[in-house]
mmCIF file of C-alpha atoms and ligand atoms in Angstrom:
data_model
loop_
_atom_site.group_PDB
_atom_site.id
_atom_site.type_symbol
_atom_site.label_atom_id
_atom_site.label_comp_id
_atom_site.label_asym_id
_atom_site.label_seq_id
_atom_site.Cartn_x
_atom_site.Cartn_y
_atom_site.Cartn_z
ATOM 1 C CA UNK A 246 -34.329 -91.337 -39.356
ATOM 2 C CA UNK A 247 -32.366 -93.599 -40.911
ATOM 3 C CA UNK A 248 -29.024 -92.196 -42.947
ATOM 4 C CA UNK A 249 -28.720 -94.223 -46.808
ATOM 5 C CA UNK A 250 -24.917 -94.167 -47.750
ATOM 6 C CA UNK A 251 -25.252 -96.754 -50.073
ATOM 7 C CA UNK A 252 -26.150 -94.920 -53.473
ATOM 8 C CA UNK A 253 -23.953 -97.129 -55.301
ATOM 9 C CA UNK A 254 -26.191 -100.341 -54.459
ATOM 10 C CA UNK A 255 -29.422 -98.424 -55.481
ATOM 11 C CA UNK A 256 -30.356 -94.663 -55.380
ATOM 12 C CA UNK A 257 -32.501 -93.980 -52.776
ATOM 13 C CA UNK A 258 -34.968 -92.418 -52.452
ATOM 14 C CA UNK A 259 -36.552 -91.850 -55.733
ATOM 15 C CA UNK A 260 -37.986 -88.707 -56.821
ATOM 16 C CA UNK A 261 -41.494 -89.153 -55.788
ATOM 17 C CA UNK A 262 -42.844 -88.452 -59.979
ATOM 18 C CA UNK A 263 -41.383 -92.323 -59.855
ATOM 19 C CA UNK A 264 -43.651 -94.290 -58.089
ATOM 20 C CA UNK A 265 -46.459 -91.627 -58.810
ATOM 21 C CA UNK A 266 -46.049 -92.615 -63.031
ATOM 22 C CA UNK A 267 -45.770 -96.577 -61.615
ATOM 23 C CA UNK A 268 -48.835 -96.686 -60.112
ATOM 24 C CA UNK A 269 -50.791 -94.742 -62.732
ATOM 25 C CA UNK A 270 -49.557 -97.002 -65.672
ATOM 26 C CA UNK A 271 -50.535 -99.914 -63.437
ATOM 27 C CA UNK A 272 -54.020 -98.058 -61.841
ATOM 28 C CA UNK A 273 -54.819 -96.278 -65.209
ATOM 29 C CA UNK A 274 -52.766 -97.737 -68.333
ATOM 30 C CA UNK A 275 -52.506 -101.369 -68.138
ATOM 31 C CA UNK A 276 -51.875 -101.695 -71.655
ATOM 32 C CA UNK A 277 -48.509 -103.260 -73.484
ATOM 33 C CA UNK A 278 -46.612 -101.562 -76.139
ATOM 34 C CA UNK A 279 -46.285 -103.176 -79.984
ATOM 35 C CA UNK A 280 -49.269 -105.458 -79.633
ATOM 36 C CA UNK A 281 -52.423 -103.077 -79.498
ATOM 37 C CA UNK A 282 -53.355 -99.867 -81.466
ATOM 38 C CA UNK A 283 -55.983 -98.517 -79.115
ATOM 39 C CA UNK A 284 -55.347 -95.567 -76.856
ATOM 40 C CA UNK A 285 -53.831 -96.909 -73.737
ATOM 41 C CA UNK A 286 -51.308 -98.744 -76.184
ATOM 42 C CA UNK A 287 -50.401 -95.953 -78.052
ATOM 43 C CA UNK A 288 -49.918 -93.617 -74.893
ATOM 44 C CA UNK A 289 -47.427 -96.696 -73.390
ATOM 45 C CA UNK A 290 -45.762 -96.621 -76.341
ATOM 46 C CA UNK A 291 -44.919 -92.501 -76.585
ATOM 47 C CA UNK A 292 -43.500 -93.232 -73.045
ATOM 48 C CA UNK A 293 -41.576 -96.244 -74.007
ATOM 49 C CA UNK A 294 -40.066 -93.887 -77.125
ATOM 50 C CA UNK A 295 -39.854 -90.816 -74.620
ATOM 51 C CA UNK A 296 -37.887 -93.195 -72.410
ATOM 52 C CA UNK A 297 -35.539 -94.330 -75.230
ATOM 53 C CA UNK A 298 -34.701 -90.578 -75.967
ATOM 54 C CA UNK A 299 -33.896 -89.407 -72.830
ATOM 55 C CA UNK A 300 -31.381 -92.186 -72.445
ATOM 56 C CA UNK A 301 -29.580 -91.061 -75.693
ATOM 57 C CA UNK A 302 -29.549 -87.162 -74.604
ATOM 58 C CA UNK A 303 -28.422 -88.399 -70.636
ATOM 59 C CA UNK A 304 -25.759 -90.532 -72.569
ATOM 60 C CA UNK A 305 -24.488 -88.288 -75.436
ATOM 61 C CA UNK A 306 -25.915 -90.734 -77.787
ATOM 62 C CA UNK A 307 -26.500 -88.761 -81.279
ATOM 63 C CA UNK A 308 -28.360 -91.792 -83.197
ATOM 64 C CA UNK A 309 -31.337 -92.878 -83.468
ATOM 65 C CA UNK A 310 -33.546 -93.759 -80.260
ATOM 66 C CA UNK A 311 -34.411 -97.244 -81.722
ATOM 67 C CA UNK A 312 -30.740 -98.111 -80.843
ATOM 68 C CA UNK A 313 -31.049 -97.490 -77.228
ATOM 69 C CA UNK A 314 -32.289 -101.175 -75.690
ATOM 70 C CA UNK A 315 -34.036 -101.826 -73.061
ATOM 71 C CA UNK A 316 -33.348 -104.300 -70.405
ATOM 72 C CA UNK A 317 -33.986 -106.230 -67.690
ATOM 73 C CA UNK A 318 -31.363 -103.873 -66.363
ATOM 74 C CA UNK A 319 -27.613 -103.958 -66.438
ATOM 75 C CA UNK A 320 -26.886 -107.286 -65.866
ATOM 76 C CA UNK A 321 -28.459 -108.078 -68.561
ATOM 77 C CA UNK A 322 -27.518 -105.816 -70.950
ATOM 78 C CA UNK A 323 -23.618 -106.469 -70.125
ATOM 79 C CA UNK A 324 -24.854 -110.541 -70.759
ATOM 80 C CA UNK A 325 -26.457 -109.791 -73.862
ATOM 81 C CA UNK A 326 -23.008 -108.125 -75.112
ATOM 82 C CA UNK A 327 -20.628 -110.504 -74.094
ATOM 83 C CA UNK A 328 -22.406 -113.503 -74.704
ATOM 84 C CA UNK A 329 -24.198 -112.171 -77.835
ATOM 85 C CA UNK A 330 -20.840 -111.040 -79.320
ATOM 86 C CA UNK A 331 -17.927 -113.365 -78.006
ATOM 87 C CA UNK A 332 -17.395 -116.410 -79.993
ATOM 88 C CA UNK A 333 -15.077 -119.680 -79.261
ATOM 89 C CA UNK A 334 -11.468 -118.508 -80.223
ATOM 90 C CA UNK A 335 -11.699 -114.775 -79.146
ATOM 91 C CA UNK A 336 -10.002 -113.194 -76.729
ATOM 92 C CA UNK A 337 -11.639 -110.059 -74.447
ATOM 93 C CA UNK A 338 -9.744 -107.315 -72.429
ATOM 94 C CA UNK A 339 -11.270 -106.278 -69.171
ATOM 95 C CA UNK A 340 -10.016 -103.729 -66.541
ATOM 96 C CA UNK A 341 -8.979 -105.415 -63.202
ATOM 97 C CA UNK A 342 -11.680 -103.771 -61.681
ATOM 98 C CA UNK A 343 -14.343 -105.612 -63.347
ATOM 99 C CA UNK A 344 -17.547 -106.578 -61.361
ATOM 100 C CA UNK A 345 -18.787 -109.918 -61.257
ATOM 101 C CA UNK A 346 -21.649 -108.952 -64.083
ATOM 102 C CA UNK A 347 -18.742 -109.232 -66.189
ATOM 103 C CA UNK A 348 -16.850 -111.431 -64.426
ATOM 104 C CA UNK A 349 -19.025 -114.249 -64.049
ATOM 105 C CA UNK A 350 -20.145 -114.280 -67.953
ATOM 106 C CA UNK A 351 -16.683 -114.296 -69.084
ATOM 107 C CA UNK A 352 -15.567 -117.120 -67.090
ATOM 108 C CA UNK A 353 -18.422 -118.816 -68.003
ATOM 109 C CA UNK A 354 -17.028 -117.812 -71.746
ATOM 110 C CA UNK A 355 -13.786 -118.980 -71.349
ATOM 111 C CA UNK A 356 -15.460 -122.431 -70.437
ATOM 112 C CA UNK A 357 -16.493 -122.346 -73.734
ATOM 113 C CA UNK A 358 -13.043 -121.304 -75.505
ATOM 114 C CA UNK A 359 -13.207 -117.530 -74.994
ATOM 115 C CA UNK A 360 -9.994 -116.516 -73.529
ATOM 116 C CA UNK A 361 -9.239 -112.722 -71.672
ATOM 117 C CA UNK A 362 -6.967 -110.707 -70.384
ATOM 118 C CA UNK A 363 -7.012 -108.522 -67.257
ATOM 119 C CA UNK A 364 -6.020 -104.825 -67.602
ATOM 120 C CA UNK A 365 -4.176 -103.766 -64.648
ATOM 121 C CA UNK A 366 -4.627 -100.872 -62.855
ATOM 122 C CA UNK A 367 -2.819 -99.124 -59.859
ATOM 123 C CA UNK A 368 -3.168 -99.087 -55.893
ATOM 124 C CA UNK A 369 -6.273 -96.489 -56.259
ATOM 125 C CA UNK A 370 -8.183 -98.509 -59.099
ATOM 126 C CA UNK A 371 -6.934 -96.903 -62.148
ATOM 127 C CA UNK A 372 -5.913 -97.522 -65.458
ATOM 128 C CA UNK A 373 -3.028 -96.651 -67.911
ATOM 129 C CA UNK A 374 -4.585 -96.067 -71.349
ATOM 130 C CA UNK A 375 -0.942 -97.555 -72.553
ATOM 131 C CA UNK A 376 -1.311 -100.240 -71.062
ATOM 132 C CA UNK A 377 -4.100 -101.554 -73.121
ATOM 133 C CA UNK A 378 -1.211 -101.978 -76.438
ATOM 134 C CA UNK A 379 0.591 -104.650 -75.144
ATOM 135 C CA UNK A 380 -2.260 -106.721 -74.149
ATOM 136 C CA UNK A 381 -3.671 -106.622 -77.587
ATOM 137 C CA UNK A 382 -4.033 -109.208 -79.680
ATOM 138 C CA UNK A 383 -4.629 -110.530 -83.273
ATOM 139 C CA UNK A 384 -8.288 -112.279 -81.676
ATOM 140 C CA UNK A 385 -9.058 -109.347 -79.451
ATOM 141 C CA UNK A 386 -11.958 -108.994 -80.474
ATOM 142 C CA UNK A 387 -13.856 -106.725 -77.350
ATOM 143 C CA UNK A 388 -12.746 -104.604 -74.971
ATOM 144 C CA UNK A 389 -14.897 -103.993 -71.193
ATOM 145 C CA UNK A 390 -14.250 -101.312 -69.248
ATOM 146 C CA UNK A 391 -16.191 -100.393 -65.627
ATOM 147 C CA UNK A 392 -16.655 -96.652 -65.861
ATOM 148 C CA UNK A 393 -16.481 -96.081 -62.462
ATOM 149 C CA UNK A 394 -15.447 -98.983 -59.984
ATOM 150 C CA UNK A 395 -18.132 -99.721 -57.526
ATOM 151 C CA UNK A 396 -15.253 -100.390 -54.591
ATOM 152 C CA UNK A 397 -12.997 -97.526 -55.025
ATOM 153 C CA UNK A 398 -14.912 -95.200 -57.073
ATOM 154 C CA UNK A 399 -12.178 -94.296 -59.345
ATOM 155 C CA UNK A 400 -13.218 -93.326 -63.043
ATOM 156 C CA UNK A 401 -11.571 -94.146 -65.842
ATOM 157 C CA UNK A 402 -10.479 -92.286 -69.247
ATOM 158 C CA UNK A 403 -13.124 -93.840 -70.996
ATOM 159 C CA UNK A 404 -12.325 -91.393 -73.757
ATOM 160 C CA UNK A 405 -8.832 -92.023 -74.096
ATOM 161 C CA UNK A 406 -9.646 -95.989 -73.918
ATOM 162 C CA UNK A 407 -12.667 -95.723 -76.642
ATOM 163 C CA UNK A 408 -9.641 -93.800 -78.671
ATOM 164 C CA UNK A 409 -7.046 -96.801 -78.814
ATOM 165 C CA UNK A 410 -10.317 -99.591 -79.264
ATOM 166 C CA UNK A 411 -10.871 -97.248 -82.214
ATOM 167 C CA UNK A 412 -7.146 -97.111 -83.939
ATOM 168 C CA UNK A 413 -7.288 -101.136 -83.388
ATOM 169 C CA UNK A 414 -10.489 -101.884 -84.597
ATOM 170 C CA UNK A 415 -11.812 -103.534 -81.261
ATOM 171 C CA UNK A 416 -15.091 -103.080 -80.131
ATOM 172 C CA UNK A 417 -15.597 -101.464 -76.789
ATOM 173 C CA UNK A 418 -17.891 -101.795 -74.246
ATOM 174 C CA UNK A 419 -18.740 -99.318 -71.219
ATOM 175 C CA UNK A 420 -20.613 -100.421 -67.919
ATOM 176 C CA UNK A 421 -21.350 -97.183 -66.792
ATOM 177 C CA UNK A 422 -23.486 -98.632 -63.500
ATOM 178 C CA UNK A 423 -21.658 -96.008 -61.474
ATOM 179 C CA UNK A 424 -21.202 -93.051 -63.588
ATOM 180 C CA UNK A 425 -24.889 -92.539 -65.153
ATOM 181 C CA UNK A 426 -26.578 -89.862 -63.746
ATOM 182 C CA UNK A 427 -23.635 -89.067 -61.419
ATOM 183 C CA UNK A 428 -20.920 -87.156 -63.781
ATOM 184 C CA UNK A 429 -20.787 -86.714 -67.648
ATOM 185 C CA UNK A 430 -21.038 -90.247 -69.535
ATOM 186 C CA UNK A 431 -20.458 -89.387 -73.631
ATOM 187 C CA UNK A 432 -21.248 -92.433 -75.346
ATOM 188 C CA UNK A 433 -19.762 -90.685 -78.833
ATOM 189 C CA UNK A 434 -16.967 -88.558 -77.493
ATOM 190 C CA UNK A 435 -16.169 -92.106 -75.779
ATOM 191 C CA UNK A 436 -16.454 -94.101 -79.380
ATOM 192 C CA UNK A 437 -18.367 -96.841 -77.431
ATOM 193 C CA UNK A 438 -19.693 -99.560 -79.355
ATOM 194 C CA UNK A 439 -21.660 -100.413 -76.789
ATOM 195 C CA UNK A 440 -23.085 -98.790 -73.202
ATOM 196 C CA UNK A 441 -24.689 -100.265 -70.381
ATOM 197 C CA UNK A 442 -26.689 -98.714 -67.774
ATOM 198 C CA UNK A 443 -28.833 -99.496 -64.733
ATOM 199 C CA UNK A 444 -32.229 -97.750 -63.846
ATOM 200 C CA UNK A 445 -32.290 -97.595 -60.556
ATOM 201 C CA UNK A 446 -28.678 -96.452 -59.449
ATOM 202 C CA UNK A 447 -27.378 -92.663 -60.531
ATOM 203 C CA UNK A 448 -30.399 -92.653 -63.351
ATOM 204 C CA UNK A 449 -33.081 -92.290 -60.032
ATOM 205 C CA UNK A 450 -35.523 -95.351 -61.409
ATOM 206 C CA UNK A 451 -36.839 -98.241 -60.288
ATOM 207 C CA UNK A 452 -34.845 -101.553 -60.144
ATOM 208 C CA UNK A 453 -35.315 -104.385 -62.469
ATOM 209 C CA UNK A 454 -35.108 -102.104 -66.159
ATOM 210 C CA UNK A 455 -31.669 -101.386 -67.701
ATOM 211 C CA UNK A 456 -30.974 -99.301 -70.872
ATOM 212 C CA UNK A 457 -28.048 -101.031 -73.814
ATOM 213 C CA UNK A 458 -27.134 -98.230 -76.107
ATOM 214 C CA UNK A 459 -25.740 -99.667 -79.351
ATOM 215 C CA UNK A 460 -23.856 -97.766 -82.058
ATOM 216 C CA UNK A 461 -25.559 -99.142 -85.485
ATOM 217 C CA UNK A 462 -22.396 -101.184 -87.222
ATOM 218 C CA UNK A 463 -22.203 -103.227 -83.729
ATOM 219 C CA UNK A 464 -26.313 -103.838 -83.347
ATOM 220 C CA UNK A 465 -25.378 -105.459 -86.881
ATOM 221 C CA UNK A 466 -23.469 -107.589 -85.747
ATOM 222 C CA UNK A 467 -24.302 -108.687 -82.628
ATOM 223 C CA UNK A 468 -26.600 -111.430 -81.913
ATOM 224 C CA UNK A 469 -29.532 -111.694 -79.699
ATOM 225 C CA UNK A 470 -29.310 -113.886 -76.813
ATOM 226 C CA UNK A 471 -32.905 -113.707 -76.543
ATOM 227 C CA UNK A 472 -35.666 -114.647 -79.005
ATOM 228 C CA UNK A 473 -39.177 -114.771 -78.915
ATOM 229 C CA UNK A 474 -42.224 -112.531 -79.894
ATOM 230 C CA UNK A 475 -41.994 -108.516 -80.327
ATOM 231 C CA UNK A 476 -45.347 -107.915 -81.748
ATOM 232 C CA UNK A 477 -43.996 -107.337 -85.195
ATOM 233 C CA UNK A 478 -43.189 -109.132 -88.214
ATOM 234 C CA UNK A 479 -45.571 -111.597 -86.975
ATOM 235 C CA UNK A 480 -46.006 -113.074 -90.029
ATOM 236 C CA UNK A 481 -41.930 -114.996 -89.612
ATOM 237 C CA UNK A 482 -40.909 -117.459 -86.519
ATOM 238 C CA UNK A 483 -37.793 -115.842 -87.869
ATOM 239 C CA UNK A 484 -36.500 -113.001 -84.930
ATOM 240 C CA UNK A 485 -36.321 -109.648 -86.560
ATOM 241 C CA UNK A 486 -33.709 -107.987 -87.342
ATOM 242 C CA UNK A 487 -34.507 -104.140 -86.761
ATOM 243 C CA UNK A 488 -34.069 -102.071 -83.773
ATOM 244 C CA UNK A 489 -35.399 -102.379 -81.123
ATOM 245 C CA UNK A 490 -37.127 -105.833 -81.840
ATOM 246 C CA UNK A 491 -34.096 -107.557 -82.495
ATOM 247 C CA UNK A 492 -32.842 -107.190 -79.009
ATOM 248 C CA UNK A 493 -36.031 -106.819 -77.145
ATOM 249 C CA UNK A 494 -38.527 -110.058 -77.109
ATOM 250 C CA UNK A 495 -40.749 -110.945 -74.846
ATOM 251 C CA UNK A 496 -43.334 -108.363 -73.155
ATOM 252 C CA UNK A 497 -41.182 -105.461 -71.645
ATOM 253 C CA UNK A 498 -41.460 -103.957 -67.936
ATOM 254 C CA UNK A 499 -43.777 -101.075 -68.390
ATOM 255 C CA UNK A 500 -43.839 -99.958 -64.606
ATOM 256 C CA UNK A 501 -40.548 -100.058 -64.776
ATOM 257 C CA UNK A 502 -40.813 -97.929 -68.100
ATOM 258 C CA UNK A 503 -43.144 -95.661 -66.833
ATOM 259 C CA UNK A 504 -41.067 -94.774 -63.532
ATOM 260 C CA UNK A 505 -38.021 -94.708 -65.929
ATOM 261 C CA UNK A 506 -39.184 -91.969 -67.710
ATOM 262 C CA UNK A 507 -40.406 -90.018 -64.516
ATOM 263 C CA UNK A 508 -37.087 -90.293 -63.436
ATOM 264 C CA UNK A 509 -35.230 -88.712 -66.313
ATOM 265 C CA UNK A 510 -37.580 -86.260 -66.786
ATOM 266 C CA UNK A 511 -36.725 -85.288 -63.010
ATOM 267 C CA UNK A 512 -32.630 -85.382 -63.734
ATOM 268 C CA UNK A 513 -32.994 -83.648 -67.032
ATOM 269 C CA UNK A 514 -34.441 -81.007 -65.480
ATOM 270 C CA UNK A 515 -32.042 -80.893 -62.326
ATOM 271 C CA UNK A 516 -29.417 -81.622 -64.956
ATOM 272 C CA UNK A 517 -26.368 -84.135 -64.344
ATOM 273 C CA UNK A 518 -23.917 -81.326 -64.175
ATOM 274 C CA UNK A 519 -25.682 -80.320 -61.180
ATOM 275 C CA UNK A 520 -25.627 -84.023 -59.632
ATOM 276 C CA UNK A 521 -22.006 -83.569 -60.243
ATOM 277 C CA UNK A 522 -21.301 -80.671 -58.431
ATOM 278 C CA UNK A 523 -23.581 -81.820 -55.481
ATOM 279 C CA UNK A 524 -21.066 -84.743 -55.339
ATOM 280 C CA UNK A 525 -17.906 -82.903 -55.576
ATOM 281 C CA UNK A 526 -19.009 -81.123 -52.790
ATOM 282 C CA UNK A 527 -19.854 -84.366 -50.485
ATOM 283 C CA UNK A 528 -16.538 -85.871 -51.997
ATOM 284 C CA UNK A 529 -14.684 -82.987 -50.592
ATOM 285 C CA UNK A 530 -16.413 -82.684 -47.467
ATOM 286 C CA UNK A 531 -15.999 -86.114 -46.491
ATOM 287 C CA UNK A 532 -12.351 -86.159 -48.019
ATOM 288 C CA UNK A 533 -11.360 -83.520 -45.847
ATOM 289 C CA UNK A 534 -12.800 -85.203 -42.731
ATOM 290 C CA UNK A 535 -10.918 -88.424 -43.143
ATOM 291 C CA UNK A 536 -7.905 -86.401 -43.128
ATOM 292 C CA UNK A 537 -8.014 -86.501 -39.609
ATOM 293 C CA UNK A 538 -8.663 -89.552 -39.072
ATOM 294 C CA UNK A 539 -6.091 -92.524 -38.068
ATOM 295 C CA UNK A 540 -7.275 -96.276 -37.996
ATOM 296 C CA UNK A 541 -8.821 -96.374 -41.491
ATOM 297 C CA UNK A 542 -7.696 -96.747 -45.139
ATOM 298 C CA UNK A 543 -9.148 -95.404 -47.915
ATOM 299 C CA UNK A 544 -9.177 -97.176 -51.084
ATOM 300 C CA UNK A 545 -9.381 -95.075 -54.438
ATOM 301 C CA UNK A 546 -8.075 -91.635 -55.129
ATOM 302 C CA UNK A 547 -8.308 -89.140 -53.023
ATOM 303 C CA UNK A 548 -8.718 -86.522 -55.969
ATOM 304 C CA UNK A 549 -12.171 -85.889 -56.278
ATOM 305 C CA UNK A 550 -11.881 -85.116 -60.067
ATOM 306 C CA UNK A 551 -11.017 -88.550 -60.254
ATOM 307 C CA UNK A 552 -13.659 -90.470 -58.447
ATOM 308 C CA UNK A 553 -17.322 -90.437 -57.879
ATOM 309 C CA UNK A 554 -18.820 -90.682 -54.385
ATOM 310 C CA UNK A 555 -18.354 -94.165 -54.048
ATOM 311 C CA UNK A 556 -15.892 -94.726 -50.704
ATOM 312 C CA UNK A 557 -14.550 -98.233 -49.483
ATOM 313 C CA UNK A 558 -12.814 -97.852 -45.843
ATOM 314 C CA UNK A 559 -10.816 -100.695 -44.018
ATOM 315 C CA UNK A 560 -11.002 -99.951 -40.853
ATOM 316 C CA UNK A 561 -7.777 -101.118 -39.220
ATOM 317 C CA UNK A 562 -7.711 -104.408 -37.413
ATOM 318 C CA UNK A 563 -11.104 -104.253 -36.923
ATOM 319 C CA UNK A 564 -13.787 -106.493 -38.761
ATOM 320 C CA UNK A 565 -15.540 -104.407 -41.377
ATOM 321 C CA UNK A 566 -18.572 -106.415 -40.977
ATOM 322 C CA UNK A 567 -19.276 -105.515 -37.667
ATOM 323 C CA UNK A 568 -18.380 -101.424 -38.327
ATOM 324 C CA UNK A 569 -21.106 -102.029 -40.667
ATOM 325 C CA UNK A 570 -22.998 -103.417 -37.870
ATOM 326 C CA UNK A 571 -22.373 -100.255 -35.878
ATOM 327 C CA UNK A 572 -22.335 -98.091 -37.930
ATOM 328 C CA UNK A 573 -26.487 -99.125 -38.285
ATOM 329 C CA UNK A 574 -27.198 -100.301 -34.974
ATOM 330 C CA UNK A 575 -25.363 -97.159 -32.583
ATOM 331 C CA UNK A 576 -25.307 -94.658 -35.303
ATOM 332 C CA UNK A 577 -28.866 -95.342 -38.192
ATOM 333 C CA UNK A 578 -26.082 -94.980 -40.954
ATOM 334 C CA UNK A 579 -26.676 -97.480 -43.547
ATOM 335 C CA UNK A 580 -23.886 -98.607 -45.775
ATOM 336 C CA UNK A 581 -22.583 -102.093 -47.492
ATOM 337 C CA UNK A 582 -19.378 -104.063 -46.308
ATOM 338 C CA UNK A 583 -17.690 -106.997 -48.161
ATOM 339 C CA UNK A 584 -16.901 -107.506 -51.606
ATOM 340 C CA UNK A 585 -19.039 -105.608 -53.603
ATOM 341 C CA UNK A 586 -19.534 -108.769 -56.176
ATOM 342 C CA UNK A 587 -15.930 -107.146 -57.514
ATOM 343 C CA UNK A 588 -13.460 -110.174 -55.931
ATOM 344 C CA UNK A 589 -10.408 -108.962 -57.971
ATOM 345 C CA UNK A 590 -11.337 -105.111 -57.748
ATOM 346 C CA UNK A 591 -10.357 -105.876 -53.766
ATOM 347 C CA UNK A 592 -6.982 -107.733 -54.954
ATOM 348 C CA UNK A 593 -5.945 -104.534 -56.988
ATOM 349 C CA UNK A 594 -7.044 -102.330 -53.762
ATOM 350 C CA UNK A 595 -5.106 -104.099 -51.538
ATOM 351 C CA UNK A 596 -8.323 -104.978 -49.255
ATOM 352 C CA UNK A 597 -8.865 -108.211 -50.073
ATOM 353 C CA UNK A 598 -9.938 -110.738 -48.310
ATOM 354 C CA UNK A 599 -11.392 -108.724 -45.438
ATOM 355 C CA UNK A 600 -12.946 -106.082 -47.587
ATOM 356 C CA UNK A 601 -14.393 -102.746 -46.949
ATOM 357 C CA UNK A 602 -17.323 -101.071 -45.469
ATOM 358 C CA UNK A 603 -18.212 -98.856 -48.276
ATOM 359 C CA UNK A 604 -19.853 -95.029 -48.287
ATOM 360 C CA UNK A 605 -21.483 -93.805 -51.168
ATOM 361 C CA UNK A 606 -23.702 -90.482 -51.968
ATOM 362 C CA UNK A 607 -26.109 -89.753 -54.005
ATOM 363 C CA UNK A 608 -28.280 -86.889 -55.252
ATOM 364 C CA UNK A 609 -30.448 -86.705 -51.989
ATOM 365 C CA UNK A 610 -27.408 -87.074 -49.549
ATOM 366 C CA UNK A 611 -26.966 -84.104 -47.730
ATOM 367 C CA UNK A 612 -23.884 -82.332 -45.935
ATOM 368 C CA UNK A 613 -25.914 -83.236 -43.141
ATOM 369 C CA UNK A 614 -25.353 -87.024 -43.766
ATOM 370 C CA UNK A 615 -21.858 -86.892 -44.723
ATOM 371 C CA UNK A 616 -20.783 -84.984 -41.108
ATOM 372 C CA UNK A 617 -22.879 -87.708 -39.224
ATOM 373 C CA UNK A 618 -20.515 -90.172 -40.699
ATOM 374 C CA UNK A 619 -17.504 -88.344 -40.551
ATOM 375 C CA UNK A 620 -18.287 -88.078 -36.661
ATOM 376 C CA UNK A 621 -19.423 -91.740 -36.782
ATOM 377 C CA UNK A 622 -16.116 -92.918 -38.528
ATOM 378 C CA UNK A 623 -14.313 -91.148 -36.153
ATOM 379 C CA UNK A 624 -16.146 -92.543 -32.919
ATOM 380 C CA UNK A 625 -15.381 -95.918 -34.139
ATOM 381 C CA UNK A 626 -11.869 -95.467 -35.063
ATOM 382 C CA UNK A 627 -11.307 -94.434 -31.514
ATOM 383 C CA UNK A 628 -12.823 -97.422 -30.361
HETATM 384 N N1 PMP B 179 -21.795 -103.160 -62.728
HETATM 385 C C1 PMP B 179 -21.171 -102.325 -61.679
HETATM 386 C C2 PMP B 179 -19.848 -101.503 -61.890
HETATM 387 C C3 PMP B 179 -21.862 -102.513 -60.724
HETATM 388 O O1 PMP B 179 -21.622 -101.559 -59.550
HETATM 389 C C4 PMP B 179 -23.231 -103.069 -60.891
HETATM 390 C C5 PMP B 179 -24.087 -102.725 -59.432
HETATM 391 N N2 PMP B 179 -23.163 -102.916 -58.247
HETATM 392 C C6 PMP B 179 -23.609 -103.660 -62.172
HETATM 393 C C7 PMP B 179 -21.998 -104.126 -63.472
HETATM 394 C C8 PMP B 179 -24.534 -104.641 -61.816
HETATM 395 O O2 PMP B 179 -25.397 -104.255 -62.041
HETATM 396 P P1 PMP B 179 -26.721 -104.268 -61.651
HETATM 397 O O3 PMP B 179 -26.690 -105.667 -60.767
HETATM 398 O O4 PMP B 179 -27.798 -103.183 -61.686
HETATM 399 O O5 PMP B 179 -27.522 -105.048 -62.403
#
């Protein structure tokens, strides 16, 4: 059996309830939401509402579940905010560790007159929130932060960043792709204006679905990126301005909604705190095992309290892509190598252009998996 250490890309396996509920929806329910009023359609509507409620609880959002928008994924959610909010002449701040899901939309917006600056991060990928202040401009209209890096696993102090944003009246968009379901994410405490999550990583659901949580005042000002039929206000050709309909045009991903709702029910049962304890134990084991290994550099913090279980290793004098291949062929270990859609993160960490081999852990990763990875790393570095 292969050892799956690519949870930062997507979680695997999923709790069995996820596939079971998706199958149940496809074979026994079939109806869409917000359009028809017969029994199965109402059932689908209730499942959708329950999903929104679970998202709010898991992500520390005390507002109304109508403001938990369901999207086509994390990238879609980020685009909805970036493209719906920033206008020519606006300035945006991002950390030096952002994923291309933020940077590519921003580069396109830059062609239309949006400007941006990167807040520097140290060699471990961490940002000092005080470094935000000198970069603020009168036209700064958004700050975007990857809560956890998909390259180094470093977790930023979102609460401190949120506080600075609040003090300066700048909306704060948090990309919680790598932290949601792995460590506490608290919309209200962090002072977010918007928060995005994918369904398929630490939140244990299927691909093709994600969430966008919006503070009410921000939601009011945010333009929808996609408009169309909502099943509501059908007398008019104007997009409704109430939520979630303002941001949810088109028939939603109902199999995904059923699967994700089941995943979040499972996660609420397990609790994110228990996942965090599990991750911390695995991280501590991996880090102490790495201490005895030379010939490899860890990019990212050594303190488990400052990170999630995403470990980028640079194998000295070796081609990291070949190392990734050997890990699978010789040891049955599945990892990801390369630049992980975040070139500037690698520049910050000193691992550009060679990239790294990324080992990432999840709820179903065991201590034995970690030990097998450590043995393989030791064998590969010995050559
Ligand atoms: N941001 C971060 C920090 C990520 O790790 C990822 C996924 N690698 C994304 C954004 C994009 O998420 P998705 O591919 O699920 O849309």
